Amino acid sequence: MNPCDLSSSSAAELLARPPYAGRLLIDGDWADARDGATLERRSPAHDVLVARYAQAGVAEAQAAIGAARRAFDSGPWPRMKGAERAALLRRVADGIVRHQERLALLETLENGKPLAQSRAEIAAAAELWHYAAALARQLKGDSYDTLGEDTLGVVLREPVGVVGIITPWNFPFLIVSQKLPFALAAGCTAVVKPAEVTSGTTVMLGEILLEAGLPAGVVNILVGTGPVVGETLVTDARVDMLSFTGSTAVGKAAVAKAAGTLKKVSMELGGKNPQIVFPDADLEAALDAAVFGVYFNAGQCCNSGSRLLVHDAIAAEFTAAVVERSKRVRMGDPLDAQTQVGAITTERQLHAIEAHVGAAREAGACIALGGARCGGRGLYYEPTVVSGVGRDMAIAHEEVFGPVLAVLTFRDLDEAVELANSTLYGLSAAVWSRDVDTCLGAARRIKAGTVWVNTFLEGHAELPFGGYRQSGLGRELGRHAAEDYTETKTLHLHLGQRTDWWLPA
Ligand code: NAD
């Protein structure tokens, strides 16, 4: 039996374990904050202390940036062969698999998501490290032999430098794994700041990186708040690139501040993603995806299918079916193997959800199901279906980030596409129909970084991910993922005698 296997432990036993103790990873060493500041995290599902961290301030952030800068400017990492970097990334992937149970448990305790889901996310993250390892050996430039006999053009790809990585609390380990291994594959060094409420698995990743033999200073990890540590990463001139995932509001402010040093930015932001259901769809499959799409991760998902656009002809029946299915979603203790939907991650987010649903009620929408917090000590919100939503209501276009589905109706394809495109976001969408013209006609006109056809929320390392419009800037994953962390340099080589500009009089 695997001694780390958690399946034989009861929830009470898991909660009785001592809290995880995390420190700051700066220049290859674990450190406490100079002023002794600490930060505690309680499980949102159980209100139990699950982690205690050293909390970085500006001084620690500056030290971490300095270490990453030195590691980039004079350390071995950017100068290694791609094959050597790939070998290290593979060792990290293996380490993630070895520590999967520890990582999954802490992810669940801090975030509130079901343990089985955390396990799957950790396994998916390990795959991303493997994929990035493969890209580390593929990075290459270009050459131009068509510029004339006396010219050879060579385009080099060089690592961009020090990358500041800022991540949110909804998929802490998966999101850092969408960024960090690709930056490392390119030869960059990094300072990583996870969301302060879910820092644990990113700090554990630091342990795995050291175990794998990463040179000192290449990755520095800081537990700390956005306005202090995050903002230092955004504004410090020694950081060459910012890779941010979080809300559109904070992301926009970060882009504006990053402009002060004109650093490169990559932004993965919010979404209000429509699932469009036509009458000729496989309605059983669409129903399953509608329910899964909005309740997965308690709706705290940038890709949440938070808008259901249903054709008039089936709207009443389909909405009733969604309500019925929603009643049967298994919400509860994330440590229980039967649970499909766990807790809301923070009290603040729970208040935000309540405010969104309250505003929808006041605007005249119908709360067809749910609409209230539930559970005892933990932070839970009922599966909620809001119907009768007018296109001008806030609930039709604002991101709720909770288990709340807004249902709107349409008459034809043109109206469906127009509604789909009627928010400021453009992260993802889904089209449900058995007609290829309907599916492709809609998919090509929808302004979104991902359009699923007859499925929802599937992802692969090979497929780029990111948003149109105010859902982001740039793409992650896919074969170009490591290139995003590079600069190009042109070498213009002249062969033979150059023709002088200076003509003697
Ligand atoms: P958030 O914007 O509040 O925080 C994200 C990160 O930014 C955190 O680490 C936070 O500490 C940091 N931060 C806060 N203020 C900062 C500042 N002034 N300067 C620098 N950093 C600062 O987002 P959140 O509540 O953690 O996450 C939810 C949001 O993230 C949602 O809008 C969701 O749609 C979005 N998200 C997007 C994607 C995507 O890939 N597009 C993925 C997951 C989440």
XYZ file of C-alpha atoms and ligand atoms in Angstrom:
549
model
C 0.000 0.000 0.000
C 1.252 3.487 -0.825
C 1.849 5.176 2.572
C 0.894 8.518 1.004
C -2.440 7.172 -0.248
C -5.147 9.237 1.405
C -8.069 7.037 0.497
C -7.842 5.013 3.704
C -7.916 8.148 5.914
C -11.177 9.674 7.080
C -11.906 13.372 6.584
C -11.482 13.879 10.332
C -8.013 12.255 10.216
C -6.956 14.407 7.260
C -8.119 17.573 8.991
C -6.283 16.637 12.181
C -2.901 16.653 10.403
C -0.599 19.538 11.399
C -0.930 22.629 9.176
C 1.477 22.845 6.242
C 4.385 25.167 7.072
C 5.633 27.146 4.072
C 8.542 29.552 3.763
C 9.799 31.835 1.017
C 12.065 30.393 -1.676
C 14.689 33.018 -2.489
C 17.942 32.276 -4.304
C 17.735 28.545 -3.627
C 17.161 28.884 0.131
C 14.063 28.790 2.293
C 13.660 32.003 4.254
C 11.332 33.727 6.688
C 10.216 37.320 6.231
C 12.718 39.823 7.666
C 9.986 41.381 9.789
C 8.696 37.950 10.849
C 5.329 38.438 9.093
C 3.217 35.317 8.648
C -0.012 34.434 6.919
C -2.479 31.695 7.836
C -4.972 29.796 5.735
C -8.100 28.058 6.992
C -9.960 25.474 4.910
C -13.023 27.184 3.390
C -14.945 23.910 3.602
C -14.194 23.174 7.263
C -12.874 26.389 8.855
C -9.794 24.531 10.113
C -6.256 25.947 10.066
C -4.480 24.131 7.219
C -1.380 26.184 6.466
C 0.895 28.828 7.896
C 3.389 30.761 5.757
C 6.166 33.273 6.019
C 4.708 36.351 4.294
C 6.884 38.344 1.922
C 6.947 42.125 1.809
C 8.643 44.517 -0.603
C 12.141 43.678 0.754
C 11.698 39.943 0.064
C 10.183 40.664 -3.349
C 13.173 42.806 -4.270
C 15.591 40.152 -3.019
C 13.799 37.484 -5.069
C 13.892 39.658 -8.194
C 17.601 40.293 -7.607
C 18.239 36.537 -7.325
C 16.297 35.787 -10.509
C 18.171 38.602 -12.283
C 21.588 37.211 -11.259
C 20.550 33.671 -12.178
C 19.576 34.940 -15.595
C 22.480 37.295 -16.246
C 25.287 35.077 -15.021
C 23.903 31.686 -13.973
C 23.954 28.418 -15.887
C 20.253 28.047 -16.658
C 19.836 30.223 -19.795
C 23.128 28.849 -21.152
C 22.282 25.154 -20.808
C 21.426 22.948 -23.737
C 17.719 22.516 -24.400
C 18.194 18.812 -23.713
C 19.559 19.554 -20.227
C 16.666 21.859 -19.411
C 14.266 19.218 -20.747
C 15.788 16.564 -18.474
C 15.238 18.760 -15.431
C 11.643 19.561 -16.404
C 10.961 15.831 -16.754
C 12.401 15.232 -13.277
C 10.025 17.888 -11.950
C 7.103 16.154 -13.687
C 8.122 12.886 -12.020
C 8.402 14.675 -8.665
C 4.885 16.068 -9.085
C 3.576 12.559 -9.679
C 5.477 11.275 -6.633
C 4.005 14.020 -4.441
C 0.554 13.901 -6.053
C -1.366 12.944 -2.912
C 0.238 15.632 -0.726
C -0.314 18.240 -3.408
C -3.916 17.190 -4.004
C -4.775 17.246 -0.315
C -3.363 20.733 0.259
C -5.032 22.034 -2.930
C -8.366 20.747 -1.668
C -7.898 22.021 1.859
C -6.988 25.535 0.706
C -9.299 25.863 -2.288
C -12.340 23.788 -1.275
C -12.482 21.727 -4.488
C -13.178 17.958 -4.392
C -10.128 15.822 -3.646
C -10.682 13.631 -6.720
C -10.669 16.773 -8.865
C -7.456 18.011 -7.239
C -5.794 14.671 -8.001
C -6.819 14.963 -11.654
C -5.520 18.546 -11.833
C -2.148 17.576 -10.341
C -1.840 14.726 -12.869
C -2.759 17.123 -15.713
C -0.178 19.598 -14.437
C 2.548 16.915 -14.502
C 1.655 16.364 -18.169
C 2.226 20.066 -18.849
C 5.753 19.803 -17.398
C 6.395 16.881 -19.761
C 5.004 18.823 -22.714
C 7.180 21.839 -21.864
C 10.194 19.506 -21.599
C 9.579 18.466 -25.194
C 9.330 22.111 -26.289
C 12.656 22.924 -24.585
C 14.358 20.882 -27.323
C 12.260 22.319 -30.164
C 12.903 26.034 -29.653
C 14.620 27.376 -32.683
C 15.006 30.478 -34.765
C 14.990 30.916 -38.505
C 17.373 31.569 -41.348
C 16.990 33.477 -44.620
C 19.146 32.464 -47.562
C 17.062 34.431 -50.067
C 18.369 37.927 -49.374
C 21.063 37.979 -52.054
C 24.469 36.342 -52.462
C 26.155 38.705 -50.012
C 23.602 38.369 -47.193
C 22.571 35.715 -44.742
C 19.796 36.456 -42.230
C 19.631 34.471 -38.999
C 16.828 34.977 -36.502
C 17.664 33.844 -32.984
C 15.206 33.123 -30.210
C 16.566 34.177 -26.856
C 14.873 33.846 -23.454
C 13.147 37.091 -22.539
C 14.804 37.209 -19.085
C 13.217 37.388 -15.647
C 9.495 36.553 -15.665
C 7.120 37.648 -12.908
C 4.361 35.051 -12.588
C 1.176 35.963 -10.713
C -1.568 33.357 -10.328
C -5.153 33.198 -8.957
C -6.763 30.900 -6.381
C -9.134 28.859 -8.512
C -6.655 26.408 -10.129
C -3.438 27.201 -8.259
C -1.265 24.281 -9.333
C -2.622 23.886 -12.848
C -2.197 27.562 -13.666
C 1.377 27.867 -12.378
C 2.071 24.774 -14.503
C 0.648 26.522 -17.577
C 3.296 29.186 -17.168
C 6.429 28.214 -15.263
C 7.622 25.117 -17.192
C 7.289 26.990 -20.486
C 9.241 29.975 -19.164
C 11.896 27.562 -17.884
C 11.945 25.653 -21.182
C 12.814 28.931 -22.915
C 15.695 29.551 -20.472
C 14.030 32.259 -18.385
C 14.246 32.661 -14.634
C 11.203 33.532 -12.545
C 9.658 34.988 -9.436
C 6.304 33.345 -8.722
C 3.559 34.843 -6.565
C 0.573 32.574 -6.008
C -2.739 33.934 -4.714
C -2.286 34.449 -0.990
C -5.223 32.176 -0.044
C -3.982 29.141 -2.002
C -0.186 29.346 -1.903
C 0.470 25.838 -0.589
C 0.900 23.757 -3.714
C 3.092 26.410 -5.358
C 5.375 26.387 -2.303
C 5.426 22.568 -2.455
C 6.415 22.919 -6.109
C 9.445 24.826 -4.833
C 10.422 21.734 -2.800
C 10.055 19.582 -5.927
C 12.143 21.999 -8.027
C 14.992 21.858 -5.510
C 14.730 18.056 -5.326
C 15.031 17.969 -9.117
C 18.255 20.004 -8.942
C 17.186 23.397 -10.289
C 20.075 25.876 -9.869
C 19.701 28.534 -7.139
C 17.755 31.657 -8.055
C 16.152 30.251 -11.209
C 12.747 30.022 -9.526
C 11.869 32.116 -6.491
C 8.500 31.722 -4.769
C 6.858 34.378 -2.620
C 3.742 34.071 -0.522
C 2.341 37.564 -0.232
C -0.433 39.935 -1.169
C -1.189 41.400 -4.579
C -0.832 45.086 -3.724
C 2.582 44.497 -2.065
C 4.408 41.577 -3.704
C 2.362 41.469 -6.926
C 2.761 45.155 -7.565
C 6.521 44.998 -6.956
C 6.785 42.353 -9.679
C 4.645 44.448 -12.003
C 6.619 47.654 -11.609
C 10.251 46.566 -11.039
C 12.404 47.293 -14.104
C 14.494 44.160 -13.477
C 11.469 41.998 -14.399
C 11.353 41.645 -18.194
C 7.965 39.982 -18.561
C 4.778 39.638 -16.566
C 2.646 36.525 -16.913
C -0.593 37.137 -15.032
C -3.772 35.147 -14.537
C -6.573 36.721 -12.569
C -9.495 39.095 -12.825
C -9.905 41.518 -15.695
C -9.961 44.498 -13.313
C -6.651 43.643 -11.609
C -5.168 42.543 -14.947
C -5.972 45.864 -16.618
C -4.457 47.816 -13.733
C -1.355 45.588 -13.906
C -0.961 46.228 -17.659
C -1.188 49.973 -17.045
C 1.478 49.796 -14.319
C 3.688 47.433 -16.326
C 3.699 50.044 -19.082
C 5.934 52.139 -16.850
C 8.815 49.805 -17.696
C 7.327 48.612 -21.009
C 7.742 44.981 -20.004
C 6.192 42.265 -22.079
C 2.816 41.130 -20.689
C 0.759 37.970 -21.006
C -2.717 38.145 -19.497
C -5.280 35.420 -18.836
C -8.360 37.147 -17.464
C -12.078 36.680 -16.876
C -14.896 35.288 -18.990
C -18.674 35.064 -19.318
C -18.782 32.070 -21.559
C -21.904 31.095 -23.491
C -23.077 27.568 -24.221
C -25.450 27.839 -27.199
C -28.001 25.055 -27.548
C -29.908 24.568 -30.813
C -33.023 22.362 -30.989
C -31.338 19.730 -33.166
C -28.536 19.108 -30.609
C -28.039 15.903 -28.645
C -30.001 17.458 -25.786
C -28.958 14.860 -23.201
C -25.285 15.645 -23.865
C -25.957 19.388 -23.884
C -27.837 19.095 -20.587
C -24.943 17.256 -18.960
C -22.472 19.862 -20.262
C -24.660 22.781 -19.160
C -24.734 21.472 -15.591
C -21.080 20.385 -15.528
C -20.012 23.617 -17.230
C -21.434 25.910 -14.583
C -20.925 23.870 -11.393
C -17.432 22.524 -12.061
C -15.075 24.043 -9.464
C -18.193 25.632 -7.907
C -18.304 27.925 -10.933
C -15.015 29.523 -9.898
C -13.602 28.963 -13.308
C -12.548 31.499 -15.941
C -13.991 29.080 -18.502
C -17.239 28.545 -16.601
C -20.231 28.077 -18.912
C -22.036 30.740 -16.971
C -24.401 31.793 -19.783
C -26.807 29.300 -21.296
C -28.231 30.528 -24.591
C -31.158 28.283 -25.551
C -33.256 28.366 -28.692
C -36.842 29.604 -28.059
C -38.323 26.340 -29.333
C -36.784 24.269 -26.512
C -36.116 26.949 -23.884
C -38.866 26.059 -21.377
C -38.305 22.319 -21.493
C -34.498 22.532 -21.507
C -34.378 25.041 -18.653
C -36.696 22.829 -16.581
C -34.370 19.874 -17.242
C -31.343 21.947 -16.154
C -33.126 22.877 -12.920
C -34.016 19.231 -12.221
C -30.461 18.023 -12.906
C -29.009 20.877 -10.821
C -31.000 19.694 -7.795
C -29.133 16.389 -7.962
C -25.586 17.788 -8.102
C -23.684 16.312 -5.162
C -22.411 19.317 -3.236
C -20.585 18.803 0.018
C -17.350 18.100 1.860
C -14.547 18.122 -0.728
C -12.828 15.311 1.203
C -15.815 13.019 0.546
C -15.216 10.841 -2.525
C -18.842 11.290 -3.673
C -18.683 15.092 -3.773
C -18.886 16.775 -7.188
C -18.966 20.402 -6.018
C -17.134 21.683 -2.974
C -16.854 25.003 -1.178
C -16.485 28.593 -2.336
C -12.837 29.500 -1.813
C -13.188 32.755 0.119
C -15.773 34.595 2.186
C -15.214 37.587 -0.099
C -16.113 35.531 -3.170
C -19.212 34.209 -1.424
C -20.328 37.805 -0.772
C -19.672 38.688 -4.412
C -21.863 35.783 -5.570
C -24.637 36.848 -3.201
C -24.445 40.395 -4.541
C -24.662 39.252 -8.182
C -27.694 37.043 -7.521
C -29.320 39.767 -5.402
C -28.898 42.253 -8.251
C -30.411 39.771 -10.737
C -33.407 39.298 -8.442
C -33.869 43.063 -8.133
C -33.558 43.480 -11.899
C -36.566 41.157 -12.306
C -34.892 37.862 -13.218
C -36.386 34.614 -11.886
C -34.303 32.587 -9.449
C -35.506 29.217 -10.721
C -33.293 27.306 -8.289
C -30.990 28.071 -5.369
C -29.962 31.631 -4.712
C -28.600 31.298 -1.182
C -25.571 30.182 0.798
C -25.852 26.810 2.441
C -23.914 24.374 4.641
C -22.902 24.901 8.227
C -19.394 26.056 9.095
C -18.070 25.982 5.533
C -18.489 28.453 2.684
C -21.061 26.925 0.331
C -23.468 28.359 -2.213
C -26.401 26.447 -3.688
C -26.447 25.454 -7.355
C -28.376 28.362 -8.810
C -30.307 28.812 -12.055
C -31.428 32.314 -13.038
C -33.967 32.386 -15.866
C -35.877 35.189 -17.539
C -32.605 37.066 -17.920
C -32.787 40.186 -20.086
C -29.718 40.966 -22.167
C -29.226 44.295 -20.380
C -29.208 42.806 -16.883
C -25.819 42.684 -15.182
C -26.148 38.902 -14.681
C -26.165 38.534 -18.506
C -22.715 40.011 -18.969
C -20.837 40.219 -15.638
C -18.639 37.366 -14.410
C -20.171 35.888 -11.221
C -17.454 33.301 -10.510
C -19.823 31.032 -8.644
C -22.301 28.198 -9.265
C -24.806 30.502 -10.951
C -26.223 29.922 -14.429
C -27.872 32.768 -16.362
C -30.350 31.511 -18.990
C -31.132 33.633 -22.062
C -33.043 32.681 -25.198
C -32.569 33.299 -28.933
C -34.616 32.926 -32.125
C -31.988 32.082 -34.755
C -28.283 31.671 -35.421
C -27.699 35.390 -36.029
C -29.226 36.317 -32.697
C -27.303 33.538 -30.922
C -23.985 34.800 -32.283
C -24.876 38.385 -31.528
C -25.783 37.466 -27.925
C -22.645 35.345 -27.562
C -20.548 38.341 -28.585
C -22.480 40.825 -26.459
C -20.126 40.932 -23.459
C -16.710 42.557 -23.120
C -15.157 39.109 -22.674
C -14.105 36.513 -25.232
C -12.540 33.553 -23.475
C -14.567 30.541 -24.596
C -17.925 29.346 -25.916
C -19.690 26.138 -26.895
C -22.090 25.345 -29.732
C -24.464 22.402 -29.519
C -26.082 21.196 -32.762
C -25.996 18.156 -35.071
C -25.822 20.450 -38.113
C -22.311 21.144 -39.345
C -23.305 24.483 -40.911
C -24.784 25.663 -37.632
C -21.740 24.529 -35.638
C -19.074 25.952 -37.908
C -21.149 29.004 -38.880
C -21.441 29.968 -35.210
C -17.911 28.888 -34.226
C -16.296 31.059 -36.884
C -18.292 34.157 -35.931
C -17.928 33.923 -32.154
C -15.158 36.104 -30.769
C -13.512 33.756 -28.297
C -10.141 32.077 -27.837
C -11.729 28.611 -27.630
C -14.989 27.415 -29.159
C -16.052 23.895 -28.238
C -18.361 22.082 -30.613
C -20.605 19.479 -28.979
C -18.420 19.310 -25.903
C -17.298 21.620 -23.108
C -14.269 22.359 -20.910
C -11.891 19.916 -22.554
C -8.262 20.927 -22.826
C -5.033 19.567 -24.204
C -1.468 20.791 -23.849
C -1.213 20.963 -27.650
C -4.093 23.454 -27.983
C -3.504 27.162 -27.350
C -5.558 28.746 -24.586
C -6.390 32.395 -24.011
C -8.896 35.117 -24.601
C -10.104 37.619 -27.160
C -10.972 41.168 -26.087
C -11.010 41.788 -22.317
C -10.380 38.110 -21.529
C -6.703 38.534 -22.108
C -3.602 39.183 -24.139
C -1.525 36.361 -25.626
C -1.950 32.597 -25.489
C -0.679 29.813 -23.247
C -0.100 26.151 -24.131
C 0.250 24.889 -27.675
C 3.468 24.537 -29.609
C 4.236 28.263 -29.346
C 3.962 28.309 -25.538
C 7.701 28.416 -24.887
C 8.233 30.970 -27.687
C 6.067 33.427 -25.783
C 8.870 33.622 -23.230
C 11.454 34.607 -25.844
C 12.653 37.650 -27.712
C 13.848 37.413 -31.305
C 17.185 38.771 -32.354
C 18.135 39.309 -35.982
C 21.686 38.534 -37.096
C 22.338 40.253 -40.405
C 25.507 38.737 -41.869
C 27.358 40.281 -44.775
C 29.608 38.158 -46.979
C 32.451 39.622 -49.038
C 33.206 43.271 -49.765
C 30.522 45.694 -48.600
C 29.574 48.533 -50.978
C 30.724 51.782 -49.351
C 28.198 54.541 -48.715
C 30.909 57.209 -48.932
C 31.606 58.258 -52.468
C 34.833 60.283 -52.726
C 34.131 63.605 -54.411
P -7.394 38.559 -8.740
O -7.243 39.386 -9.951
O -8.033 39.131 -7.560
O -5.972 38.007 -8.246
C -5.115 37.330 -9.126
C -3.697 37.481 -8.608
O -3.339 38.848 -8.706
C -3.513 37.080 -7.148
O -2.261 36.441 -6.984
C -3.505 38.423 -6.442
O -2.799 38.410 -5.221
C -2.801 39.282 -7.468
N -3.040 40.715 -7.317
C -4.066 41.335 -6.696
N -3.886 42.672 -6.715
C -2.728 42.899 -7.378
C -2.001 44.067 -7.733
N -2.438 45.281 -7.401
N -0.856 43.937 -8.418
C -0.407 42.712 -8.765
N -1.030 41.563 -8.447
C -2.190 41.650 -7.765
O -8.133 37.225 -9.252
P -8.633 36.012 -8.387
O -9.822 36.460 -7.622
O -7.487 35.377 -7.669
O -9.053 34.992 -9.539
C -10.287 35.054 -10.150
C -10.187 35.718 -11.511
O -9.190 35.084 -12.303
C -11.466 35.577 -12.303
O -11.785 36.806 -12.935
C -11.134 34.536 -13.351
O -11.921 34.594 -14.507
C -9.693 34.811 -13.602
N -9.031 33.628 -14.162
C -8.686 33.617 -15.477
C -8.109 32.496 -16.037
C -7.702 32.468 -17.488
O -6.869 31.634 -17.832
N -8.228 33.322 -18.344
C -7.867 31.387 -15.248
C -8.229 31.422 -13.912
C -8.809 32.564 -13.373
